[in-house]
């Protein structure tokens, strides 16, 4: 059996090595490191793939989220609702912009922001909602867009974990995640479903005016050279990262299919297990691209399982072990523990197993049998 890894980037690289090496060498020879043709080409290709009017590449997924919010007319003190169960970057940028993060609970099956909890949290100061398509599973965008319309709120999708996932609307239309709300952010961190060889990110929007604003913000607020119309930042995707992403983008659907295939095999092995809840999915899991394959262990043995798997050389992760509302940086007197029953339980039950494009059957068999044996012991 090949060595088990949480993410196997080396194996993925081997298949596209020649193409990537050639592009990188070309960039080194032409020295077009910043804003080179690779960046523009990647931008166009991603716009086509997503069927979105504008992709604005930037330096990482956290910047992408921050810049997306800077482009909207939000003022200090405006409230932004997001999920209690997500990576800290989501709430961090809200706080950095002196907006007020309002954390709400998630759904027990999809782990995504609960539309009912959003409704309850809305006040006259609420200006935006940030749904996160967590672990690759599409959030309930029909309900979220409906609430946003009723209350005139912006929707900023944090699509860092779900690039390539589909959303099927109530009107039977299909969209890529990240193209449904007003604006969206994504990350090309190496371990994401579409990852580069360093840091990278992008913002998506169908709004021409907002896209123009954002293109200035990523470049020091410049729309004309040395004319600074707004306060901006320096956030660029470099040419080498764009070249890596251009090699991988045509394979993204295959990569996501490989993840789904691994997820189906995991699901099958865990079927009928009383104390193990497999990830929720609809139909043929078209709306889930398995950035993580996350189980719930319901008999209180999660922590013991983590220890056991580590001892056996099986990597695993707990995403996320602490609710954001309990983090020192994000405490707020308005929060009440009774408002977060789902997140408070998930942090004790979830465990993510190795998930990547190179998983082999004997590896899955070894992982699943080890989990099952331990949990039933
Ligand atoms: C990875 C991630 C980010 C941040 O992306 P970086 O490129 O690491 O800055 C933001 N939100 C979520 C949900 C993520 O998983």
CSV table of C-alpha atoms and ligand atoms in Angstrom, one decimal:
chain,number,residue,atom,x,y,z
A,1,UNK,CA,0.0,0.0,0.0
A,2,UNK,CA,1.2,3.5,-0.8
A,3,UNK,CA,1.9,5.8,2.1
A,4,UNK,CA,-1.3,7.4,3.4
A,5,UNK,CA,-1.5,11.1,3.2
A,6,UNK,CA,-4.3,13.6,4.1
A,7,UNK,CA,-3.7,15.2,0.6
A,8,UNK,CA,-1.4,13.7,-2.1
A,9,UNK,CA,-0.1,16.6,-4.1
A,10,UNK,CA,3.0,14.8,-5.3
A,11,UNK,CA,0.9,12.1,-7.0
A,12,UNK,CA,-1.2,14.7,-8.7
A,13,UNK,CA,1.9,16.6,-9.9
A,14,UNK,CA,3.4,13.5,-11.5
A,15,UNK,CA,0.5,13.4,-14.1
A,16,UNK,CA,1.0,17.0,-15.2
A,17,UNK,CA,4.7,17.5,-14.6
A,18,UNK,CA,5.8,18.1,-18.2
A,19,UNK,CA,3.2,20.8,-18.9
A,20,UNK,CA,3.9,22.6,-15.6
A,21,UNK,CA,7.6,22.5,-15.9
A,22,UNK,CA,7.6,23.8,-19.4
A,23,UNK,CA,5.3,26.7,-18.5
A,24,UNK,CA,7.4,27.6,-15.4
A,25,UNK,CA,10.6,27.5,-17.4
A,26,UNK,CA,9.1,29.8,-20.0
A,27,UNK,CA,8.1,32.3,-17.3
A,28,UNK,CA,11.6,32.3,-15.9
A,29,UNK,CA,13.1,32.9,-19.3
A,30,UNK,CA,10.7,35.8,-20.1
A,31,UNK,CA,10.7,37.2,-16.6
A,32,UNK,CA,7.0,38.0,-16.9
A,33,UNK,CA,6.5,37.2,-13.2
A,34,UNK,CA,3.8,39.7,-12.4
A,35,UNK,CA,0.7,40.4,-14.5
A,36,UNK,CA,2.1,38.2,-17.3
A,37,UNK,CA,0.0,36.7,-20.0
A,38,UNK,CA,-0.5,33.5,-18.0
A,39,UNK,CA,-2.6,35.5,-15.4
A,40,UNK,CA,-4.9,37.0,-18.1
A,41,UNK,CA,-5.3,33.6,-19.8
A,42,UNK,CA,-6.1,31.9,-16.5
A,43,UNK,CA,-8.7,34.6,-15.7
A,44,UNK,CA,-10.5,34.1,-19.0
A,45,UNK,CA,-10.4,30.3,-18.7
A,46,UNK,CA,-11.8,30.4,-15.2
A,47,UNK,CA,-14.6,32.8,-16.3
A,48,UNK,CA,-15.5,30.4,-19.0
A,49,UNK,CA,-15.4,27.4,-16.7
A,50,UNK,CA,-17.6,29.0,-14.1
A,51,UNK,CA,-19.8,30.8,-16.6
A,52,UNK,CA,-19.3,34.1,-14.7
A,53,UNK,CA,-18.7,37.5,-16.2
A,54,UNK,CA,-15.7,38.5,-14.1
A,55,UNK,CA,-12.9,36.7,-12.3
A,56,UNK,CA,-10.4,39.0,-10.4
A,57,UNK,CA,-7.3,37.0,-9.5
A,58,UNK,CA,-5.6,38.0,-6.2
A,59,UNK,CA,-3.0,36.7,-3.7
A,60,UNK,CA,-5.0,34.3,-1.5
A,61,UNK,CA,-8.5,33.3,-0.4
A,62,UNK,CA,-8.5,35.5,2.7
A,63,UNK,CA,-7.6,38.6,0.6
A,64,UNK,CA,-10.3,37.6,-1.9
A,65,UNK,CA,-13.0,37.7,0.8
A,66,UNK,CA,-11.7,40.9,2.2
A,67,UNK,CA,-11.5,42.7,-1.2
A,68,UNK,CA,-15.0,41.4,-2.1
A,69,UNK,CA,-16.3,43.1,1.0
A,70,UNK,CA,-14.2,46.3,0.4
A,71,UNK,CA,-15.9,46.6,-2.9
A,72,UNK,CA,-19.4,46.8,-1.4
A,73,UNK,CA,-20.7,49.9,0.3
A,74,UNK,CA,-20.4,48.6,3.8
A,75,UNK,CA,-19.7,50.9,6.7
A,76,UNK,CA,-18.0,50.2,10.1
A,77,UNK,CA,-20.6,48.7,12.4
A,78,UNK,CA,-22.7,47.1,9.7
A,79,UNK,CA,-23.6,43.6,10.6
A,80,UNK,CA,-22.5,40.6,8.5
A,81,UNK,CA,-24.0,37.2,9.2
A,82,UNK,CA,-21.9,34.1,8.7
A,83,UNK,CA,-21.5,30.6,10.0
A,84,UNK,CA,-20.2,29.6,13.4
A,85,UNK,CA,-18.7,26.5,11.9
A,86,UNK,CA,-16.1,27.5,9.4
A,87,UNK,CA,-12.4,28.4,9.0
A,88,UNK,CA,-11.5,31.5,10.9
A,89,UNK,CA,-10.6,33.5,7.7
A,90,UNK,CA,-14.3,34.0,7.0
A,91,UNK,CA,-15.0,35.9,10.2
A,92,UNK,CA,-11.5,37.5,10.4
A,93,UNK,CA,-11.9,39.7,7.4
A,94,UNK,CA,-15.3,40.9,8.6
A,95,UNK,CA,-13.8,42.0,11.9
A,96,UNK,CA,-10.7,43.5,10.1
A,97,UNK,CA,-12.9,45.8,8.1
A,98,UNK,CA,-14.6,46.9,11.4
A,99,UNK,CA,-17.8,45.4,10.3
A,100,UNK,CA,-19.6,43.4,13.0
A,101,UNK,CA,-19.6,39.6,12.5
A,102,UNK,CA,-22.8,37.9,13.6
A,103,UNK,CA,-22.2,34.2,13.9
A,104,UNK,CA,-25.1,31.8,13.5
A,105,UNK,CA,-25.6,28.1,13.8
A,106,UNK,CA,-25.4,25.5,11.0
A,107,UNK,CA,-27.5,22.6,9.7
A,108,UNK,CA,-26.8,19.2,11.3
A,109,UNK,CA,-26.7,17.3,8.0
A,110,UNK,CA,-24.9,19.6,5.5
A,111,UNK,CA,-22.9,21.5,8.2
A,112,UNK,CA,-23.8,24.7,6.2
A,113,UNK,CA,-25.3,28.0,7.5
A,114,UNK,CA,-28.9,27.5,8.7
A,115,UNK,CA,-31.3,29.8,6.8
A,116,UNK,CA,-33.7,29.9,9.9
A,117,UNK,CA,-30.8,31.0,12.1
A,118,UNK,CA,-30.0,33.8,9.5
A,119,UNK,CA,-33.6,35.0,9.7
A,120,UNK,CA,-33.5,35.2,13.5
A,121,UNK,CA,-30.2,37.1,13.5
A,122,UNK,CA,-31.3,39.9,11.1
A,123,UNK,CA,-31.5,43.4,12.6
A,124,UNK,CA,-31.8,46.8,11.0
A,125,UNK,CA,-28.0,46.9,10.9
A,126,UNK,CA,-27.6,43.7,8.9
A,127,UNK,CA,-26.1,44.4,5.5
A,128,UNK,CA,-24.7,41.1,4.2
A,129,UNK,CA,-24.6,37.3,4.5
A,130,UNK,CA,-21.5,35.2,4.0
A,131,UNK,CA,-22.5,31.6,3.3
A,132,UNK,CA,-19.5,29.1,3.2
A,133,UNK,CA,-19.9,26.0,0.9
A,134,UNK,CA,-18.2,24.0,3.7
A,135,UNK,CA,-16.2,20.9,2.9
A,136,UNK,CA,-17.3,21.2,-0.8
A,137,UNK,CA,-21.0,21.0,-0.1
A,138,UNK,CA,-23.2,23.6,-1.6
A,139,UNK,CA,-25.0,25.8,0.9
A,140,UNK,CA,-28.8,26.3,0.7
A,141,UNK,CA,-28.6,29.2,-1.8
A,142,UNK,CA,-32.3,29.2,-2.7
A,143,UNK,CA,-33.3,30.2,0.9
A,144,UNK,CA,-30.3,32.4,1.4
A,145,UNK,CA,-31.0,34.4,-1.8
A,146,UNK,CA,-34.6,34.7,-0.9
A,147,UNK,CA,-33.8,36.1,2.6
A,148,UNK,CA,-31.3,38.5,1.0
A,149,UNK,CA,-33.9,39.8,-1.4
A,150,UNK,CA,-36.5,40.3,1.3
A,151,UNK,CA,-34.1,42.3,3.5
A,152,UNK,CA,-32.0,43.9,0.7
A,153,UNK,CA,-28.7,42.2,1.8
A,154,UNK,CA,-25.6,41.4,-0.1
A,155,UNK,CA,-24.6,37.7,-0.4
A,156,UNK,CA,-20.8,37.0,-0.5
A,157,UNK,CA,-20.1,33.3,-1.1
A,158,UNK,CA,-17.0,31.9,0.5
A,159,UNK,CA,-16.3,29.3,-2.2
A,160,UNK,CA,-12.7,28.4,-1.0
A,161,UNK,CA,-13.7,24.7,-0.4
A,162,UNK,CA,-16.2,24.1,-3.2
A,163,UNK,CA,-14.8,25.2,-6.6
A,164,UNK,CA,-16.5,23.2,-9.3
A,165,UNK,CA,-19.5,22.2,-7.3
A,166,UNK,CA,-22.9,22.7,-8.8
A,167,UNK,CA,-26.0,24.3,-7.4
A,168,UNK,CA,-29.4,23.3,-8.8
A,169,UNK,CA,-31.9,26.1,-8.1
A,170,UNK,CA,-35.6,25.7,-7.4
A,171,UNK,CA,-36.2,27.0,-10.9
A,172,UNK,CA,-34.3,24.0,-12.2
A,173,UNK,CA,-31.3,26.1,-13.3
A,174,UNK,CA,-27.7,24.9,-12.6
A,175,UNK,CA,-25.0,27.2,-11.5
A,176,UNK,CA,-21.4,26.8,-10.3
A,177,UNK,CA,-21.0,27.7,-6.7
A,178,UNK,CA,-19.6,31.2,-6.4
A,179,UNK,CA,-21.7,32.6,-9.2
A,180,UNK,CA,-25.1,32.8,-7.3
A,181,UNK,CA,-24.6,35.6,-4.8
A,182,UNK,CA,-23.5,39.2,-5.6
A,183,UNK,CA,-19.8,38.3,-5.3
A,184,UNK,CA,-17.7,35.3,-4.2
A,185,UNK,CA,-14.2,34.5,-3.1
A,186,UNK,CA,-12.1,31.4,-3.6
A,187,UNK,CA,-8.6,30.1,-2.6
A,188,UNK,CA,-6.0,28.3,-4.6
A,189,UNK,CA,-4.1,27.2,-1.5
A,190,UNK,CA,-2.2,24.0,-2.5
A,191,UNK,CA,-4.6,21.6,-0.7
A,192,UNK,CA,-7.8,23.1,-2.0
A,193,UNK,CA,-9.7,21.3,-4.9
A,194,UNK,CA,-8.0,23.6,-7.4
A,195,UNK,CA,-4.6,24.4,-5.8
A,196,UNK,CA,-1.5,26.2,-7.0
A,197,UNK,CA,2.1,25.8,-5.7
A,198,UNK,CA,1.9,28.6,-3.1
A,199,UNK,CA,-0.8,31.1,-2.3
A,200,UNK,CA,-3.4,32.3,-4.7
A,201,UNK,CA,-7.1,33.4,-4.8
A,202,UNK,CA,-9.8,35.0,-6.8
A,203,UNK,CA,-13.0,37.0,-6.6
A,204,UNK,CA,-16.0,36.3,-8.9
A,205,UNK,CA,-18.9,38.5,-9.8
A,206,UNK,CA,-21.4,39.1,-12.6
A,207,UNK,CA,-21.7,42.8,-11.7
A,208,UNK,CA,-19.7,44.9,-14.2
A,209,UNK,CA,-19.5,48.0,-11.9
A,210,UNK,CA,-18.4,46.0,-8.9
A,211,UNK,CA,-15.8,44.1,-11.0
A,212,UNK,CA,-14.3,47.4,-12.1
A,213,UNK,CA,-14.1,48.6,-8.4
A,214,UNK,CA,-12.5,45.3,-7.4
A,215,UNK,CA,-9.8,45.4,-10.1
A,216,UNK,CA,-8.7,48.8,-8.7
A,217,UNK,CA,-8.8,47.7,-5.1
A,218,UNK,CA,-6.5,44.7,-5.7
A,219,UNK,CA,-4.0,47.2,-7.3
A,220,UNK,CA,-3.6,50.0,-4.7
A,221,UNK,CA,-6.9,51.6,-5.6
A,222,UNK,CA,-5.5,52.6,-9.0
A,223,UNK,CA,-7.7,52.8,-12.1
A,224,UNK,CA,-5.3,55.0,-13.9
A,225,UNK,CA,-1.6,54.7,-13.3
A,226,UNK,CA,-0.6,56.7,-10.1
A,227,UNK,CA,-4.1,57.9,-9.6
A,228,UNK,CA,-5.4,56.4,-6.4
A,229,UNK,CA,-9.2,56.8,-6.2
A,230,UNK,CA,-9.9,54.5,-3.3
A,231,UNK,CA,-7.9,52.9,-0.6
A,232,UNK,CA,-6.7,49.6,-2.0
A,233,UNK,CA,-4.4,46.8,-1.2
A,234,UNK,CA,-1.6,44.9,-3.0
A,235,UNK,CA,-3.0,41.5,-3.8
A,236,UNK,CA,-1.8,39.7,-6.9
A,237,UNK,CA,-1.8,36.2,-8.3
A,238,UNK,CA,1.7,35.8,-9.8
A,239,UNK,CA,2.4,34.3,-13.3
A,240,UNK,CA,3.9,31.1,-12.0
A,241,UNK,CA,0.8,30.3,-9.9
A,242,UNK,CA,-1.4,31.1,-12.8
A,243,UNK,CA,0.6,28.7,-15.0
A,244,UNK,CA,0.1,25.9,-12.5
A,245,UNK,CA,-3.6,26.7,-12.3
A,246,UNK,CA,-3.9,26.7,-16.1
A,247,UNK,CA,-2.5,23.2,-16.2
A,248,UNK,CA,-5.0,22.0,-13.5
A,249,UNK,CA,-8.2,23.8,-14.5
A,250,UNK,CA,-9.0,21.6,-17.5
A,251,UNK,CA,-8.7,18.6,-15.1
A,252,UNK,CA,-10.8,20.1,-12.3
A,253,UNK,CA,-13.9,18.1,-13.1
A,254,UNK,CA,-11.9,14.9,-13.3
A,255,UNK,CA,-10.3,15.8,-10.0
A,256,UNK,CA,-13.6,16.4,-8.4
A,257,UNK,CA,-14.9,13.2,-9.9
A,258,UNK,CA,-12.0,11.3,-8.4
A,259,UNK,CA,-12.9,12.8,-5.0
A,260,UNK,CA,-16.6,11.8,-5.4
A,261,UNK,CA,-15.6,8.3,-6.4
A,262,UNK,CA,-13.4,8.0,-3.2
A,263,UNK,CA,-16.4,9.4,-1.2
A,264,UNK,CA,-18.7,6.8,-2.7
A,265,UNK,CA,-16.3,4.0,-1.7
A,266,UNK,CA,-16.0,5.4,1.9
A,267,UNK,CA,-19.8,5.7,2.1
A,268,UNK,CA,-20.3,2.1,1.0
A,269,UNK,CA,-17.8,0.8,3.5
A,270,UNK,CA,-19.5,2.7,6.4
A,271,UNK,CA,-23.1,1.8,5.3
A,272,UNK,CA,-25.1,0.4,8.2
A,273,UNK,CA,-22.6,1.5,10.9
A,274,UNK,CA,-24.7,2.6,13.8
A,275,UNK,CA,-22.3,5.1,15.3
A,276,UNK,CA,-20.9,6.6,12.1
A,277,UNK,CA,-22.8,9.2,10.1
A,278,UNK,CA,-21.6,9.6,6.5
A,279,UNK,CA,-21.6,13.0,4.8
A,280,UNK,CA,-25.0,14.1,3.7
A,281,UNK,CA,-25.5,14.1,0.0
A,282,UNK,CA,-28.3,14.6,-2.5
A,283,UNK,CA,-28.7,12.1,-5.4
A,284,UNK,CA,-25.4,11.4,-7.2
A,285,UNK,CA,-23.6,14.0,-5.0
A,286,UNK,CA,-23.4,16.6,-7.8
A,287,UNK,CA,-23.6,19.4,-5.2
A,288,UNK,CA,-20.7,18.1,-3.1
A,289,UNK,CA,-17.1,18.1,-4.3
A,290,UNK,CA,-15.6,16.6,-1.1
A,291,UNK,CA,-12.9,19.1,-0.2
A,292,UNK,CA,-13.1,17.1,3.0
A,293,UNK,CA,-14.7,13.7,3.7
A,294,UNK,CA,-16.2,14.3,7.1
A,295,UNK,CA,-17.9,11.8,9.3
A,296,UNK,CA,-19.8,12.3,12.5
A,297,UNK,CA,-18.9,9.8,15.3
A,298,UNK,CA,-21.9,9.6,17.5
A,299,UNK,CA,-20.9,7.4,20.4
A,300,UNK,CA,-18.4,9.8,22.0
A,301,UNK,CA,-15.3,8.0,20.7
A,302,UNK,CA,-14.2,10.8,18.2
A,303,UNK,CA,-11.1,11.9,20.2
A,304,UNK,CA,-10.1,8.3,20.9
A,305,UNK,CA,-10.4,7.5,17.2
A,306,UNK,CA,-8.2,10.4,16.2
A,307,UNK,CA,-5.5,9.1,18.6
A,308,UNK,CA,-5.9,5.5,17.4
A,309,UNK,CA,-5.7,6.5,13.7
A,310,UNK,CA,-2.6,8.6,14.4
A,311,UNK,CA,-1.0,5.7,16.1
A,312,UNK,CA,-1.7,3.5,13.0
A,313,UNK,CA,-0.2,6.0,10.6
A,314,UNK,CA,-3.6,7.1,9.2
A,315,UNK,CA,-3.8,10.9,8.9
A,316,UNK,CA,-7.0,12.5,9.9
A,317,UNK,CA,-8.2,16.0,10.9
A,318,UNK,CA,-10.8,17.7,13.1
A,319,UNK,CA,-12.2,20.6,11.1
A,320,UNK,CA,-13.1,22.5,13.3
A,321,UNK,CA,-12.5,21.7,16.9
A,322,UNK,CA,-13.7,25.0,18.4
A,323,UNK,CA,-16.8,27.0,17.4
A,324,UNK,CA,-15.9,30.5,16.2
A,325,UNK,CA,-18.2,32.1,18.8
A,326,UNK,CA,-16.0,30.5,21.5
A,327,UNK,CA,-12.8,31.8,20.1
A,328,UNK,CA,-11.2,34.6,22.2
A,329,UNK,CA,-11.0,36.9,19.2
A,330,UNK,CA,-14.7,36.6,18.3
A,331,UNK,CA,-16.5,36.6,21.5
A,332,UNK,CA,-19.6,38.8,21.7
A,333,UNK,CA,-21.9,39.4,24.7
A,334,UNK,CA,-24.9,38.9,22.5
A,335,UNK,CA,-24.1,35.2,21.9
A,336,UNK,CA,-26.0,32.7,23.9
A,337,UNK,CA,-24.8,29.0,24.0
A,338,UNK,CA,-28.4,27.9,23.4
A,339,UNK,CA,-28.2,29.5,19.9
A,340,UNK,CA,-25.4,27.1,18.8
A,341,UNK,CA,-26.6,23.6,19.6
A,342,UNK,CA,-25.5,22.1,16.3
A,343,UNK,CA,-22.0,23.7,16.1
A,344,UNK,CA,-21.4,22.8,19.8
A,345,UNK,CA,-22.1,19.2,19.0
A,346,UNK,CA,-20.3,19.0,15.6
A,347,UNK,CA,-17.0,20.2,17.1
A,348,UNK,CA,-17.1,17.0,19.3
A,349,UNK,CA,-18.3,14.6,16.6
A,350,UNK,CA,-16.6,15.4,13.3
A,351,UNK,CA,-13.5,13.8,11.9
A,352,UNK,CA,-12.2,14.2,8.3
A,353,UNK,CA,-10.4,11.3,6.6
A,354,UNK,CA,-7.8,11.4,3.9
A,355,UNK,CA,-9.4,12.9,0.7
A,356,UNK,CA,-7.6,13.7,-2.5
A,357,UNK,CA,-7.5,12.7,-6.2
A,358,UNK,CA,-5.0,9.8,-5.8
A,359,UNK,CA,-6.7,7.6,-3.2
A,360,UNK,CA,-6.4,3.9,-4.0
A,361,UNK,CA,-8.8,1.1,-3.1
A,362,UNK,CA,-6.5,-0.7,-0.7
A,363,UNK,CA,-5.9,2.6,1.1
A,364,UNK,CA,-9.6,3.2,1.5
A,365,UNK,CA,-10.1,-0.4,2.6
A,366,UNK,CA,-7.4,-0.1,5.2
A,367,UNK,CA,-8.7,3.3,6.5
A,368,UNK,CA,-12.4,2.2,6.7
A,369,UNK,CA,-11.7,-1.2,8.3
A,370,UNK,CA,-9.5,0.5,10.9
A,371,UNK,CA,-12.2,3.1,11.7
A,372,UNK,CA,-15.0,0.5,11.9
A,373,UNK,CA,-13.1,-1.9,14.0
A,374,UNK,CA,-12.1,0.8,16.6
A,375,UNK,CA,-15.6,2.3,16.8
A,376,UNK,CA,-17.3,-1.0,17.4
A,377,UNK,CA,-14.8,-2.2,20.0
B,1,LIG,C1,-8.9,28.2,2.9
B,1,LIG,C2,-10.0,29.0,3.2
B,1,LIG,C3,-10.0,30.4,3.2
B,1,LIG,C4,-8.7,31.2,3.0
B,1,LIG,O1,-8.0,30.9,2.0
B,1,LIG,P1,-6.4,31.3,2.0
B,1,LIG,O2,-6.0,31.1,0.5
B,1,LIG,O3,-5.7,30.3,2.8
B,1,LIG,O4,-6.3,32.7,2.5
B,1,LIG,C5,-11.2,31.1,3.5
B,1,LIG,N1,-12.3,30.4,3.8
B,1,LIG,C6,-12.4,29.1,3.8
B,1,LIG,C7,-13.7,28.5,4.1
B,1,LIG,C8,-11.3,28.3,3.6
B,1,LIG,O5,-11.3,27.0,3.6
